[in-house]
């Protein structure tokens, strides 16, 4: 199956590192013109270097997705420069790893402002452009936590559950303009948001025991899904949340078959 994204104008937020950087690189590889947005200027430069060295089209914009004025200026500039915006990937996100009785009000606000409000602000700013085109793709970072929350990370789970509902509501509002809106829910991909691979072996084993495919996810595996959702091949998919989690909690005790296999060996 060909995923041809040649010359598509694609905005990726949170492109400075982690999954967002992998998304930017993968879109560039597929021939898209990638506009990477982040608050981390230096990290964006490094991502851009890798992309432009490979001969692909890249532009970095230092934008905070919680700031409406910065967003409006950025998307206006992109639309004027390239004449269109085909894809918006709302990937920027932050954690809030604290029990709810320890979380401060400002930590709660940051979590909701980046993960949820930023996604709405970014989406709102591209909507008139995509409506004029009668085409577009908005793809949002949810999380497995939106499906099954984890105690101790409650604000994050609530914000990501909001992402799922916003995805569906946007899909409904934008359907008449042929704009699809979907969400991806990564499971456990080691990045700076979670530092999974830096934890004790015992803790890592406990986390891996929740997975049907008992291994960490790769950023590139998330990029495979997002590029597919952005392509013409996904034209009839909207309002969905697709989980890229190695089958996290697909069964009640996914580690049991691994123990059986080890015992039989
Ligand atoms: N890694 C996982 O296993 C996992 C699991 C579930 C969901 N996710 C989601 O995937 C997305 C990417 O996460 P990641 O693992 O790559 O984390 P990460 O921390 O490596 O990357 C997040 C990026 O978002 C950027 N960002 C944060 N606040 C911003 C703001 N105000 N404006 C612009 N950019 C901002 C950061 O600078 C960073 O580059 C996030 O939305 C995250 O919640 C990741």
Short mmCIF file of C-alpha atoms in Angstrom, two decimals, residues 70-197:
data_model
loop_
_atom_site.label_atom_id
_atom_site.label_comp_id
_atom_site.label_asym_id
_atom_site.label_seq_id
_atom_site.Cartn_x
_atom_site.Cartn_y
_atom_site.Cartn_z
CA UNK A 70 1.19 32.96 18.73
CA UNK A 71 -0.87 30.19 17.14
CA UNK A 72 -2.92 32.54 14.97
CA UNK A 73 0.23 34.26 13.70
CA UNK A 74 1.91 30.91 12.98
CA UNK A 75 -0.94 29.24 11.08
CA UNK A 76 -1.66 32.45 9.14
CA UNK A 77 2.01 32.61 8.07
CA UNK A 78 2.03 28.94 7.05
CA UNK A 79 -1.17 29.30 5.01
CA UNK A 80 0.15 32.43 3.28
CA UNK A 81 3.53 30.85 2.50
CA UNK A 82 2.32 27.51 1.19
CA UNK A 83 -1.26 28.29 0.18
CA UNK A 84 -2.80 25.51 2.28
CA UNK A 85 -2.64 23.38 5.42
CA UNK A 86 -3.42 19.73 4.75
CA UNK A 87 -2.67 18.07 8.07
CA UNK A 88 -2.48 19.19 11.70
CA UNK A 89 -1.03 16.75 14.21
CA UNK A 90 -1.78 17.93 17.74
CA UNK A 91 1.01 15.97 19.39
CA UNK A 92 2.35 18.39 22.05
CA UNK A 93 1.68 17.12 25.54
CA UNK A 94 2.86 17.23 29.14
CA UNK A 95 2.50 14.83 32.04
CA UNK A 96 1.16 15.52 35.53
CA UNK A 97 2.51 12.64 37.57
CA UNK A 98 1.12 13.38 41.00
CA UNK A 99 -1.76 12.08 43.11
CA UNK A 100 -4.71 14.44 42.94
CA UNK A 101 -4.34 15.58 46.55
CA UNK A 102 -0.75 16.66 45.91
CA UNK A 103 -1.25 18.32 42.54
CA UNK A 104 -1.15 22.12 42.62
CA UNK A 105 -3.64 24.31 40.78
CA UNK A 106 -0.94 25.56 38.42
CA UNK A 107 0.11 21.96 37.60
CA UNK A 108 -3.54 21.11 36.86
CA UNK A 109 -3.87 24.21 34.65
CA UNK A 110 -0.67 23.44 32.74
CA UNK A 111 -1.79 19.87 32.14
CA UNK A 112 -5.18 20.96 30.76
CA UNK A 113 -3.83 23.99 28.92
CA UNK A 114 -1.20 22.06 26.94
CA UNK A 115 -2.95 18.71 26.48
CA UNK A 116 -6.50 19.96 25.84
CA UNK A 117 -6.88 23.71 25.37
CA UNK A 118 -3.81 23.88 23.12
CA UNK A 119 -5.30 21.20 20.91
CA UNK A 120 -8.53 23.17 20.59
CA UNK A 121 -6.68 26.46 19.89
CA UNK A 122 -4.52 24.84 17.21
CA UNK A 123 -7.52 23.10 15.63
CA UNK A 124 -9.61 26.28 15.69
CA UNK A 125 -6.90 28.19 13.88
CA UNK A 126 -6.67 25.73 10.95
CA UNK A 127 -10.42 25.13 10.61
CA UNK A 128 -11.20 28.08 8.29
CA UNK A 129 -8.26 27.15 6.06
CA UNK A 130 -9.26 23.48 5.84
CA UNK A 131 -12.91 24.44 5.28
CA UNK A 132 -11.89 26.62 2.31
CA UNK A 133 -9.99 23.64 0.90
CA UNK A 134 -12.92 21.32 1.57
CA UNK A 135 -10.28 18.89 2.81
CA UNK A 136 -8.06 18.33 5.82
CA UNK A 137 -6.87 15.98 8.50
CA UNK A 138 -6.62 16.70 12.23
CA UNK A 139 -4.89 13.99 14.25
CA UNK A 140 -4.70 14.24 18.03
CA UNK A 141 -2.49 12.66 20.69
CA UNK A 142 -4.72 10.98 23.22
CA UNK A 143 -3.29 8.30 25.50
CA UNK A 144 -4.13 4.85 26.76
CA UNK A 145 -4.77 6.73 30.03
CA UNK A 146 -7.88 8.21 28.37
CA UNK A 147 -9.26 4.67 28.10
CA UNK A 148 -8.09 3.23 31.44
CA UNK A 149 -6.76 5.88 33.85
CA UNK A 150 -3.90 5.17 36.20
CA UNK A 151 -4.15 6.19 39.85
CA UNK A 152 -1.53 8.87 40.53
CA UNK A 153 -1.83 10.44 37.08
CA UNK A 154 -5.46 11.55 37.30
CA UNK A 155 -5.29 15.03 35.79
CA UNK A 156 -3.42 13.70 32.75
CA UNK A 157 -6.00 10.93 32.27
CA UNK A 158 -8.85 13.44 32.55
CA UNK A 159 -7.25 15.83 30.04
CA UNK A 160 -6.61 12.99 27.59
CA UNK A 161 -10.20 11.74 28.01
CA UNK A 162 -11.15 15.29 27.03
CA UNK A 163 -8.99 14.90 23.92
CA UNK A 164 -11.03 11.86 22.93
CA UNK A 165 -14.36 13.69 23.26
CA UNK A 166 -13.00 16.79 21.52
CA UNK A 167 -11.81 14.55 18.68
CA UNK A 168 -15.31 13.14 18.23
CA UNK A 169 -16.98 16.55 18.51
CA UNK A 170 -14.57 18.08 15.98
CA UNK A 171 -15.12 15.13 13.62
CA UNK A 172 -18.86 15.81 13.78
CA UNK A 173 -18.52 19.54 13.18
CA UNK A 174 -16.01 19.21 10.35
CA UNK A 175 -17.46 16.22 8.48
CA UNK A 176 -19.46 18.43 6.06
CA UNK A 177 -16.14 19.91 4.86
CA UNK A 178 -14.51 16.55 4.25
CA UNK A 179 -12.14 17.10 7.19
CA UNK A 180 -11.41 13.97 9.22
CA UNK A 181 -10.46 14.09 12.90
CA UNK A 182 -8.95 11.11 14.69
CA UNK A 183 -6.86 10.39 17.75
CA UNK A 184 -3.97 8.03 18.44
CA UNK A 185 -3.44 6.52 21.87
CA UNK A 186 0.18 5.45 22.37
CA UNK A 187 0.76 2.83 25.03
CA UNK A 188 4.25 2.71 26.37
CA UNK A 189 6.84 4.46 24.23
CA UNK A 190 9.91 5.46 26.27
CA UNK A 191 10.46 9.23 25.95
CA UNK A 192 11.21 12.22 28.18
CA UNK A 193 7.57 12.35 29.28
CA UNK A 194 7.83 9.00 31.10
CA UNK A 195 11.51 7.91 31.41
CA UNK A 196 10.31 4.29 31.31
CA UNK A 197 13.69 2.76 30.51
#
